[in-house]
Amino acid sequence: MNDLGRLEDLPADYVAALRERNLVPLWPSLRGVLPPQIPTRQTRPTHWAYADIKPLLLKAGELTPIEKAERRVLVLANPGHTLEKMQASAALYLGMQLLLPGEWAPSHRHTPNAVRMVVEGEGAWTTVDGEKCPMSRGDLILTPTGRWHEHGHDGDQPVIWLDVLDLPLMYYLEVSYHLNGGRQDVKPGRGDRVYAHGGVLPTPVFGRSGKRYPMLRYAWAETKAALQAIASDQPELAHVQVTYVNPETGEDAENVLGFHALMLRPGQTLTLPARSPACVYHAIEGRARVDVKGHGFDLKEADTCCIPGYTPTTLTNASASAPAFLFIADESPLHRKLGVYEVRPDDQPAMP
Ligand code: 1HN
């Protein structure tokens, strides 16, 4: 029995008396907030083509100077949440940011956690708490909660990157705010160099970094090499994927969102079970098809799509001769911490 009675079943003067006192009867709304078997998700499977975004972003570069915009971004908004909410999913925000040669996006810090996945162009950099991180295609750069960050560009072509933030969650929690700062002094030391060799870490006797975020830049060349090594070492392995982690603790690189890179072998089809977190796929190299019930997206290079949680997903490499490499952002660290992370191998509820 799903119908627990409707609001209209109650006398109008009774409902009015409740409302006047900021009271609401639960039973007409209970199934809405606690549906059977599977959560209601506003997040819709949505695809954003880079070929659509790039010319509109370059146009924004003509229309709005960086001094005015602070950050020149087109937000990849999921229509299921309404565009005004600027959400890709419940917790994920996505945006494509443009920086033109010579431009500078001044330093600030904020409570939401962010990462950048570099899509196109050379010569830009992001300085995070004094560590200057060069930006090249496929690099992942962390700007975790509370860290100063500014972007600059010494190259001669536009640079574009994908921003991924947990802004919708932080905004919902009423903890989202920012502080502005001045130009940062660049400090010596580069976590991406120190921690690039997974088997060796700075010896504790000389003091661990003591930093919550010792590695801020994950170079694509290293990540790609790791994926290729896994694929060649384990020819039978279907799910060739790495997770971006804190090299000192092995834990997720950031607190709320999870970041991964996945390789599809030439011609491969990979079926992923339904999992509770919503998930973003972004094609770093190659082309992939993303299929869920009722939707199929052909991701060309630099295309992005969002898939709601609890959704079985099939990934297919569109090329029979070249591998495809995807960047994945998901809500898995958040779900694990909340104790609601769930995998449904047979698409049945598996309440943790
Ligand atoms: C932000 O700080 C950046 O620093 C980009 O590049 C996008 C979207 C919402 C809130 C803060 C950046 C952002 C943002």
mmCIF file of C-alpha atoms in Angstrom, residues 7-350:
data_model
loop_
_atom_site.group_PDB
_atom_site.id
_atom_site.type_symbol
_atom_site.label_atom_id
_atom_site.label_comp_id
_atom_site.label_asym_id
_atom_site.label_seq_id
_atom_site.Cartn_x
_atom_site.Cartn_y
_atom_site.Cartn_z
ATOM 1 C CA LEU A 7 -3.333 16.375 1.668
ATOM 2 C CA GLU A 8 -6.657 16.968 -0.096
ATOM 3 C CA ASP A 9 -8.246 14.245 2.076
ATOM 4 C CA LEU A 10 -7.863 16.524 5.092
ATOM 5 C CA PRO A 11 -10.259 19.386 5.908
ATOM 6 C CA ALA A 12 -8.973 22.633 4.386
ATOM 7 C CA ASP A 13 -9.356 24.550 7.667
ATOM 8 C CA TYR A 14 -7.282 21.877 9.463
ATOM 9 C CA VAL A 15 -4.469 22.115 6.897
ATOM 10 C CA ALA A 16 -4.642 25.924 7.120
ATOM 11 C CA ALA A 17 -4.407 25.764 10.940
ATOM 12 C CA LEU A 18 -1.321 23.552 10.622
ATOM 13 C CA ARG A 19 0.316 25.817 8.060
ATOM 14 C CA GLU A 20 -0.248 28.929 10.147
ATOM 15 C CA ARG A 21 1.801 27.266 12.889
ATOM 16 C CA ASN A 22 4.540 25.991 10.489
ATOM 17 C CA LEU A 23 3.326 22.411 10.845
ATOM 18 C CA VAL A 24 3.003 19.804 8.077
ATOM 19 C CA PRO A 25 1.433 16.323 8.179
ATOM 20 C CA LEU A 26 4.062 13.736 7.265
ATOM 21 C CA TRP A 27 1.931 10.912 5.889
ATOM 22 C CA PRO A 28 0.874 12.511 2.555
ATOM 23 C CA SER A 29 4.550 13.183 1.742
ATOM 24 C CA LEU A 30 6.239 10.167 3.316
ATOM 25 C CA ARG A 31 6.499 8.083 0.134
ATOM 26 C CA GLY A 32 7.862 11.102 -1.712
ATOM 27 C CA VAL A 33 10.860 11.511 0.583
ATOM 28 C CA LEU A 34 11.304 7.784 1.231
ATOM 29 C CA PRO A 35 10.383 5.940 -1.969
ATOM 30 C CA PRO A 36 10.448 2.143 -2.182
ATOM 31 C CA GLN A 37 13.513 0.261 -3.494
ATOM 32 C CA ILE A 38 15.354 3.089 -5.205
ATOM 33 C CA PRO A 39 15.855 6.804 -4.471
ATOM 34 C CA THR A 40 14.219 9.482 -6.583
ATOM 35 C CA ARG A 41 16.958 11.207 -8.555
ATOM 36 C CA GLN A 42 16.624 14.611 -10.147
ATOM 37 C CA THR A 43 19.959 14.036 -11.890
ATOM 38 C CA ARG A 44 19.316 13.142 -15.531
ATOM 39 C CA PRO A 45 21.770 11.393 -17.843
ATOM 40 C CA THR A 46 23.194 14.428 -19.669
ATOM 41 C CA HIS A 47 25.871 14.896 -22.343
ATOM 42 C CA TRP A 48 27.855 18.078 -23.033
ATOM 43 C CA ALA A 49 29.784 18.116 -26.318
ATOM 44 C CA TYR A 50 33.093 20.002 -26.300
ATOM 45 C CA ALA A 51 32.429 21.068 -29.892
ATOM 46 C CA ASP A 52 29.381 22.976 -28.576
ATOM 47 C CA ILE A 53 31.120 24.422 -25.525
ATOM 48 C CA LYS A 54 34.415 25.626 -27.041
ATOM 49 C CA PRO A 55 33.090 28.286 -29.466
ATOM 50 C CA LEU A 56 30.690 29.632 -26.824
ATOM 51 C CA LEU A 57 33.506 29.779 -24.270
ATOM 52 C CA LEU A 58 35.804 31.583 -26.720
ATOM 53 C CA LYS A 59 32.935 34.003 -27.360
ATOM 54 C CA ALA A 60 32.749 34.606 -23.577
ATOM 55 C CA GLY A 61 36.449 35.506 -23.859
ATOM 56 C CA GLU A 62 35.488 38.284 -26.306
ATOM 57 C CA LEU A 63 32.417 39.416 -24.374
ATOM 58 C CA THR A 64 33.730 39.466 -20.805
ATOM 59 C CA PRO A 65 37.213 40.480 -19.655
ATOM 60 C CA ILE A 66 38.740 38.299 -16.933
ATOM 61 C CA GLU A 67 38.883 41.284 -14.537
ATOM 62 C CA LYS A 68 35.111 41.446 -14.697
ATOM 63 C CA ALA A 69 34.392 37.729 -14.567
ATOM 64 C CA GLU A 70 37.066 36.693 -12.021
ATOM 65 C CA ARG A 71 36.574 33.158 -13.350
ATOM 66 C CA ARG A 72 35.372 32.830 -16.977
ATOM 67 C CA VAL A 73 33.326 29.671 -16.834
ATOM 68 C CA LEU A 74 30.392 28.057 -18.619
ATOM 69 C CA VAL A 75 28.627 25.756 -16.178
ATOM 70 C CA LEU A 76 27.602 22.276 -17.322
ATOM 71 C CA ALA A 77 24.171 22.289 -15.703
ATOM 72 C CA ASN A 78 21.929 19.260 -15.411
ATOM 73 C CA PRO A 79 18.395 20.180 -16.573
ATOM 74 C CA GLY A 80 16.959 17.683 -14.080
ATOM 75 C CA HIS A 81 18.031 20.022 -11.270
ATOM 76 C CA THR A 82 16.998 23.127 -13.300
ATOM 77 C CA LEU A 83 19.785 25.083 -14.973
ATOM 78 C CA GLU A 84 19.708 27.853 -12.333
ATOM 79 C CA LYS A 85 20.958 25.451 -9.662
ATOM 80 C CA MET A 86 24.222 24.910 -11.603
ATOM 81 C CA GLN A 87 24.381 21.256 -10.538
ATOM 82 C CA ALA A 88 25.568 18.243 -12.508
ATOM 83 C CA SER A 89 24.259 15.956 -9.739
ATOM 84 C CA ALA A 90 23.302 16.275 -6.068
ATOM 85 C CA ALA A 91 26.921 16.932 -5.017
ATOM 86 C CA LEU A 92 28.797 17.606 -8.283
ATOM 87 C CA TYR A 93 29.364 20.911 -10.033
ATOM 88 C CA LEU A 94 31.035 21.006 -13.476
ATOM 89 C CA GLY A 95 32.287 23.994 -15.440
ATOM 90 C CA MET A 96 34.534 24.671 -18.433
ATOM 91 C CA GLN A 97 36.923 27.544 -17.745
ATOM 92 C CA LEU A 98 38.805 29.680 -20.271
ATOM 93 C CA LEU A 99 42.031 31.591 -19.611
ATOM 94 C CA LEU A 100 43.523 33.633 -22.454
ATOM 95 C CA PRO A 101 47.244 34.325 -22.911
ATOM 96 C CA GLY A 102 48.504 36.871 -20.372
ATOM 97 C CA GLU A 103 45.376 36.702 -18.218
ATOM 98 C CA TRP A 104 45.389 36.236 -14.455
ATOM 99 C CA ALA A 105 42.545 34.944 -12.291
ATOM 100 C CA PRO A 106 43.287 36.328 -8.819
ATOM 101 C CA SER A 107 43.857 34.376 -5.653
ATOM 102 C CA HIS A 108 40.986 33.255 -3.504
ATOM 103 C CA ARG A 109 40.033 30.365 -1.279
ATOM 104 C CA HIS A 110 36.711 28.826 -0.410
ATOM 105 C CA THR A 111 35.052 26.039 1.501
ATOM 106 C CA PRO A 112 34.058 23.888 -1.527
ATOM 107 C CA ASN A 113 36.711 21.431 -2.741
ATOM 108 C CA ALA A 114 37.750 21.743 -6.394
ATOM 109 C CA VAL A 115 39.871 20.007 -9.000
ATOM 110 C CA ARG A 116 40.834 20.995 -12.546
ATOM 111 C CA MET A 117 41.161 18.528 -15.417
ATOM 112 C CA VAL A 118 43.123 20.277 -18.166
ATOM 113 C CA VAL A 119 41.427 19.931 -21.551
ATOM 114 C CA GLU A 120 43.385 22.046 -24.014
ATOM 115 C CA GLY A 121 46.334 24.448 -24.319
ATOM 116 C CA GLU A 122 49.804 24.858 -22.838
ATOM 117 C CA GLY A 123 51.458 27.530 -20.699
ATOM 118 C CA ALA A 124 48.876 28.037 -17.963
ATOM 119 C CA TRP A 125 49.506 27.356 -14.288
ATOM 120 C CA THR A 126 47.598 27.249 -11.037
ATOM 121 C CA THR A 127 49.345 28.223 -7.815
ATOM 122 C CA VAL A 128 47.879 26.376 -4.823
ATOM 123 C CA ASP A 129 49.053 27.514 -1.374
ATOM 124 C CA GLY A 130 52.309 28.746 -2.948
ATOM 125 C CA GLU A 131 52.959 25.646 -5.080
ATOM 126 C CA LYS A 132 52.983 26.514 -8.774
ATOM 127 C CA CYS A 133 51.402 23.681 -10.792
ATOM 128 C CA PRO A 134 51.928 23.692 -14.565
ATOM 129 C CA MET A 135 48.800 22.782 -16.522
ATOM 130 C CA SER A 136 48.998 20.367 -19.442
ATOM 131 C CA ARG A 137 46.305 18.342 -21.136
ATOM 132 C CA GLY A 138 45.028 15.527 -18.914
ATOM 133 C CA ASP A 139 46.707 16.809 -15.735
ATOM 134 C CA LEU A 140 44.605 16.784 -12.570
ATOM 135 C CA ILE A 141 45.204 19.660 -10.144
ATOM 136 C CA LEU A 142 43.674 19.750 -6.667
ATOM 137 C CA THR A 143 42.504 22.904 -4.955
ATOM 138 C CA PRO A 144 41.054 21.382 -1.779
ATOM 139 C CA THR A 145 38.915 23.213 0.752
ATOM 140 C CA GLY A 146 40.502 26.347 2.208
ATOM 141 C CA ARG A 147 43.570 26.411 -0.093
ATOM 142 C CA TRP A 148 44.563 29.651 -1.825
ATOM 143 C CA HIS A 149 44.497 29.307 -5.601
ATOM 144 C CA GLU A 150 45.085 31.585 -8.574
ATOM 145 C CA HIS A 151 45.454 30.883 -12.288
ATOM 146 C CA GLY A 152 47.854 32.502 -14.767
ATOM 147 C CA HIS A 153 48.806 31.955 -18.389
ATOM 148 C CA ASP A 154 52.243 32.541 -19.972
ATOM 149 C CA GLY A 155 51.476 30.724 -23.248
ATOM 150 C CA ASP A 156 50.142 32.051 -26.551
ATOM 151 C CA GLN A 157 46.946 30.028 -27.099
ATOM 152 C CA PRO A 158 43.707 29.823 -25.092
ATOM 153 C CA VAL A 159 43.745 27.305 -22.255
ATOM 154 C CA ILE A 160 40.568 25.471 -21.281
ATOM 155 C CA TRP A 161 39.995 23.160 -18.338
ATOM 156 C CA LEU A 162 37.153 21.306 -16.631
ATOM 157 C CA ASP A 163 36.422 22.416 -13.059
ATOM 158 C CA VAL A 164 34.856 19.833 -10.740
ATOM 159 C CA LEU A 165 33.602 21.044 -7.347
ATOM 160 C CA ASP A 166 31.419 19.786 -4.518
ATOM 161 C CA LEU A 167 29.727 23.196 -4.543
ATOM 162 C CA PRO A 168 26.089 21.930 -4.629
ATOM 163 C CA LEU A 169 26.665 19.935 -1.451
ATOM 164 C CA MET A 170 28.464 22.779 0.328
ATOM 165 C CA TYR A 171 25.779 25.244 -0.720
ATOM 166 C CA TYR A 172 23.022 22.882 0.464
ATOM 167 C CA LEU A 173 24.834 22.516 3.798
ATOM 168 C CA GLU A 174 24.989 26.342 4.070
ATOM 169 C CA VAL A 175 28.770 26.279 4.454
ATOM 170 C CA SER A 176 29.764 27.752 1.061
ATOM 171 C CA TYR A 177 31.777 31.007 1.164
ATOM 172 C CA HIS A 178 35.024 32.501 -0.134
ATOM 173 C CA LEU A 179 37.823 34.897 0.851
ATOM 174 C CA ASN A 180 39.859 36.997 -1.578
ATOM 175 C CA GLY A 181 43.636 37.283 -1.374
ATOM 176 C CA GLY A 182 46.618 38.876 -3.073
ATOM 177 C CA ARG A 183 49.177 37.391 -5.428
ATOM 178 C CA GLN A 184 50.833 34.402 -3.776
ATOM 179 C CA ASP A 185 54.576 34.054 -3.298
ATOM 180 C CA VAL A 186 55.692 30.866 -4.999
ATOM 181 C CA LYS A 187 57.450 28.560 -2.530
ATOM 182 C CA PRO A 188 60.083 25.999 -3.484
ATOM 183 C CA GLY A 189 59.062 22.323 -3.541
ATOM 184 C CA ARG A 190 56.819 20.395 -5.895
ATOM 185 C CA GLY A 191 54.658 17.573 -4.544
ATOM 186 C CA ASP A 192 54.102 16.226 -8.049
ATOM 187 C CA ARG A 193 57.871 15.584 -8.338
ATOM 188 C CA VAL A 194 58.380 14.232 -4.813
ATOM 189 C CA TYR A 195 55.450 11.829 -4.977
ATOM 190 C CA ALA A 196 55.528 10.885 -8.682
ATOM 191 C CA HIS A 197 57.324 7.605 -7.897
ATOM 192 C CA GLY A 198 54.744 5.539 -6.033
ATOM 193 C CA GLY A 199 57.200 3.168 -4.379
ATOM 194 C CA VAL A 200 59.236 5.775 -2.532
ATOM 195 C CA LEU A 201 58.081 8.480 -0.130
ATOM 196 C CA PRO A 202 60.031 11.045 1.881
ATOM 197 C CA THR A 203 61.398 9.118 4.901
ATOM 198 C CA PRO A 204 59.480 9.935 8.093
ATOM 199 C CA VAL A 205 62.746 10.395 10.020
ATOM 200 C CA PHE A 206 63.208 13.661 8.177
ATOM 201 C CA GLY A 207 59.606 14.486 8.885
ATOM 202 C CA ARG A 208 56.639 13.651 6.707
ATOM 203 C CA SER A 209 55.354 16.638 4.874
ATOM 204 C CA GLY A 210 52.695 16.885 7.560
ATOM 205 C CA LYS A 211 50.516 18.267 4.821
ATOM 206 C CA ARG A 212 46.941 17.122 4.493
ATOM 207 C CA TYR A 213 47.368 17.426 0.692
ATOM 208 C CA PRO A 214 51.009 16.579 -0.132
ATOM 209 C CA MET A 215 50.357 16.121 -3.880
ATOM 210 C CA LEU A 216 48.433 18.791 -5.746
ATOM 211 C CA ARG A 217 49.237 17.953 -9.381
ATOM 212 C CA TYR A 218 48.847 14.515 -10.969
ATOM 213 C CA ALA A 219 50.580 14.618 -14.353
ATOM 214 C CA TRP A 220 48.641 12.854 -17.103
ATOM 215 C CA ALA A 221 51.807 11.240 -18.485
ATOM 216 C CA GLU A 222 52.259 9.339 -15.170
ATOM 217 C CA THR A 223 48.590 8.370 -14.861
ATOM 218 C CA LYS A 224 48.443 7.161 -18.457
ATOM 219 C CA ALA A 225 51.644 5.143 -18.019
ATOM 220 C CA ALA A 226 50.141 3.451 -14.919
ATOM 221 C CA LEU A 227 46.997 2.495 -16.838
ATOM 222 C CA GLN A 228 49.007 1.133 -19.760
ATOM 223 C CA ALA A 229 51.206 -0.889 -17.389
ATOM 224 C CA ILE A 230 48.154 -2.425 -15.681
ATOM 225 C CA ALA A 231 46.602 -3.239 -19.064
ATOM 226 C CA SER A 232 49.726 -4.942 -20.387
ATOM 227 C CA ASP A 233 50.519 -6.776 -17.103
ATOM 228 C CA GLN A 234 46.976 -8.134 -16.795
ATOM 229 C CA PRO A 235 45.670 -8.854 -20.304
ATOM 230 C CA GLU A 236 42.544 -10.548 -18.877
ATOM 231 C CA LEU A 237 41.612 -7.649 -16.595
ATOM 232 C CA ALA A 238 38.462 -5.888 -17.813
ATOM 233 C CA HIS A 239 38.319 -2.948 -15.412
ATOM 234 C CA VAL A 240 41.576 -1.056 -15.963
ATOM 235 C CA GLN A 241 41.200 1.891 -13.603
ATOM 236 C CA VAL A 242 43.286 3.943 -11.176
ATOM 237 C CA THR A 243 42.106 6.191 -8.353
ATOM 238 C CA TYR A 244 43.745 9.512 -7.535
ATOM 239 C CA VAL A 245 44.849 9.209 -3.900
ATOM 240 C CA ASN A 246 46.852 11.010 -1.266
ATOM 241 C CA PRO A 247 50.277 9.308 -1.705
ATOM 242 C CA GLU A 248 51.041 9.419 2.037
ATOM 243 C CA THR A 249 47.791 7.853 3.266
ATOM 244 C CA GLY A 250 46.408 6.016 0.235
ATOM 245 C CA GLU A 251 43.060 7.675 0.923
ATOM 246 C CA ASP A 252 40.974 9.499 -1.644
ATOM 247 C CA ALA A 253 42.694 12.637 -2.914
ATOM 248 C CA GLU A 254 39.870 14.823 -1.582
ATOM 249 C CA ASN A 255 37.207 14.412 1.111
ATOM 250 C CA VAL A 256 33.950 14.506 -0.812
ATOM 251 C CA LEU A 257 34.399 13.662 -4.498
ATOM 252 C CA GLY A 258 36.354 10.720 -5.933
ATOM 253 C CA PHE A 259 38.602 10.972 -9.000
ATOM 254 C CA HIS A 260 39.681 8.118 -11.253
ATOM 255 C CA ALA A 261 41.126 7.413 -14.693
ATOM 256 C CA LEU A 262 39.911 4.447 -16.723
ATOM 257 C CA MET A 263 41.352 2.808 -19.821
ATOM 258 C CA LEU A 264 39.203 0.956 -22.334
ATOM 259 C CA ARG A 265 41.151 -1.408 -24.524
ATOM 260 C CA PRO A 266 40.609 -1.164 -28.296
ATOM 261 C CA GLY A 267 37.068 -2.339 -29.054
ATOM 262 C CA GLN A 268 36.360 -3.156 -25.402
ATOM 263 C CA THR A 269 32.900 -3.087 -23.813
ATOM 264 C CA LEU A 270 32.831 -2.774 -20.005
ATOM 265 C CA THR A 271 29.614 -3.150 -18.019
ATOM 266 C CA LEU A 272 29.593 -1.444 -14.634
ATOM 267 C CA PRO A 273 27.010 -2.412 -12.000
ATOM 268 C CA ALA A 274 24.591 0.084 -10.505
ATOM 269 C CA ARG A 275 26.276 2.038 -7.694
ATOM 270 C CA SER A 276 24.829 4.668 -5.399
ATOM 271 C CA PRO A 277 27.076 7.631 -6.412
ATOM 272 C CA ALA A 278 26.360 9.798 -9.424
ATOM 273 C CA CYS A 279 29.240 9.703 -11.872
ATOM 274 C CA VAL A 280 30.832 11.983 -14.461
ATOM 275 C CA TYR A 281 32.737 10.639 -17.485
ATOM 276 C CA HIS A 282 35.079 12.892 -19.446
ATOM 277 C CA ALA A 283 37.045 11.665 -22.482
ATOM 278 C CA ILE A 284 40.734 12.541 -22.081
ATOM 279 C CA GLU A 285 41.915 10.592 -25.124
ATOM 280 C CA GLY A 286 39.950 8.564 -27.649
ATOM 281 C CA ARG A 287 36.212 8.082 -28.023
ATOM 282 C CA ALA A 288 33.791 6.102 -25.917
ATOM 283 C CA ARG A 289 30.117 5.317 -25.893
ATOM 284 C CA VAL A 290 28.305 5.536 -22.556
ATOM 285 C CA ASP A 291 25.054 3.542 -22.438
ATOM 286 C CA VAL A 292 22.447 3.538 -19.694
ATOM 287 C CA LYS A 293 18.790 2.499 -19.893
ATOM 288 C CA GLY A 294 17.072 4.941 -22.258
ATOM 289 C CA HIS A 295 20.192 6.964 -23.153
ATOM 290 C CA GLY A 296 23.375 6.484 -25.168
ATOM 291 C CA PHE A 297 26.086 9.134 -25.446
ATOM 292 C CA ASP A 298 28.976 9.143 -27.905
ATOM 293 C CA LEU A 299 31.811 10.871 -26.087
ATOM 294 C CA LYS A 300 34.308 12.450 -28.440
ATOM 295 C CA GLU A 301 37.568 13.772 -27.052
ATOM 296 C CA ALA A 302 36.936 16.379 -24.288
ATOM 297 C CA ASP A 303 33.188 15.567 -24.136
ATOM 298 C CA THR A 304 31.622 15.125 -20.712
ATOM 299 C CA CYS A 305 28.536 13.306 -19.445
ATOM 300 C CA CYS A 306 26.828 12.810 -16.121
ATOM 301 C CA ILE A 307 25.044 9.611 -15.009
ATOM 302 C CA PRO A 308 22.771 9.502 -11.940
ATOM 303 C CA GLY A 309 23.438 7.092 -9.106
ATOM 304 C CA TYR A 310 21.959 3.565 -8.984
ATOM 305 C CA THR A 311 22.352 3.271 -12.768
ATOM 306 C CA PRO A 312 24.019 0.291 -14.490
ATOM 307 C CA THR A 313 26.339 1.696 -17.154
ATOM 308 C CA THR A 314 28.054 0.199 -20.178
ATOM 309 C CA LEU A 315 31.198 1.798 -21.596
ATOM 310 C CA THR A 316 32.364 0.934 -25.102
ATOM 311 C CA ASN A 317 35.554 2.018 -26.813
ATOM 312 C CA ALA A 318 34.428 3.353 -30.186
ATOM 313 C CA SER A 319 37.793 2.496 -31.740
ATOM 314 C CA ALA A 320 38.883 -1.040 -32.597
ATOM 315 C CA SER A 321 42.533 -0.008 -32.843
ATOM 316 C CA ALA A 322 43.295 2.605 -30.147
ATOM 317 C CA PRO A 323 42.680 2.648 -26.391
ATOM 318 C CA ALA A 324 40.317 5.231 -24.893
ATOM 319 C CA PHE A 325 41.062 7.053 -21.642
ATOM 320 C CA LEU A 326 38.333 8.498 -19.440
ATOM 321 C CA PHE A 327 38.496 10.761 -16.420
ATOM 322 C CA ILE A 328 35.842 9.888 -13.832
ATOM 323 C CA ALA A 329 34.564 12.072 -11.009
ATOM 324 C CA ASP A 330 32.033 10.587 -8.604
ATOM 325 C CA GLU A 331 30.438 10.995 -5.195
ATOM 326 C CA SER A 332 31.926 7.792 -3.754
ATOM 327 C CA PRO A 333 34.045 9.230 -0.860
ATOM 328 C CA LEU A 334 30.972 11.128 0.320
ATOM 329 C CA HIS A 335 28.727 8.051 0.113
ATOM 330 C CA ARG A 336 31.287 5.908 1.936
ATOM 331 C CA LYS A 337 31.660 8.431 4.740
ATOM 332 C CA LEU A 338 27.888 8.708 5.071
ATOM 333 C CA GLY A 339 27.565 4.896 5.130
ATOM 334 C CA VAL A 340 25.209 4.825 2.130
ATOM 335 C CA TYR A 341 27.670 3.584 -0.534
ATOM 336 C CA GLU A 342 26.049 0.730 -2.380
ATOM 337 C CA VAL A 343 26.854 -1.584 -5.298
ATOM 338 C CA ARG A 344 23.999 -3.518 -6.868
ATOM 339 C CA PRO A 345 25.634 -6.294 -8.880
ATOM 340 C CA ASP A 346 22.261 -7.730 -9.954
ATOM 341 C CA ASP A 347 20.539 -4.315 -9.963
ATOM 342 C CA GLN A 348 18.725 -5.206 -6.714
ATOM 343 C CA PRO A 349 18.743 -3.141 -3.501
ATOM 344 C CA ALA A 350 21.818 -3.947 -1.400
#
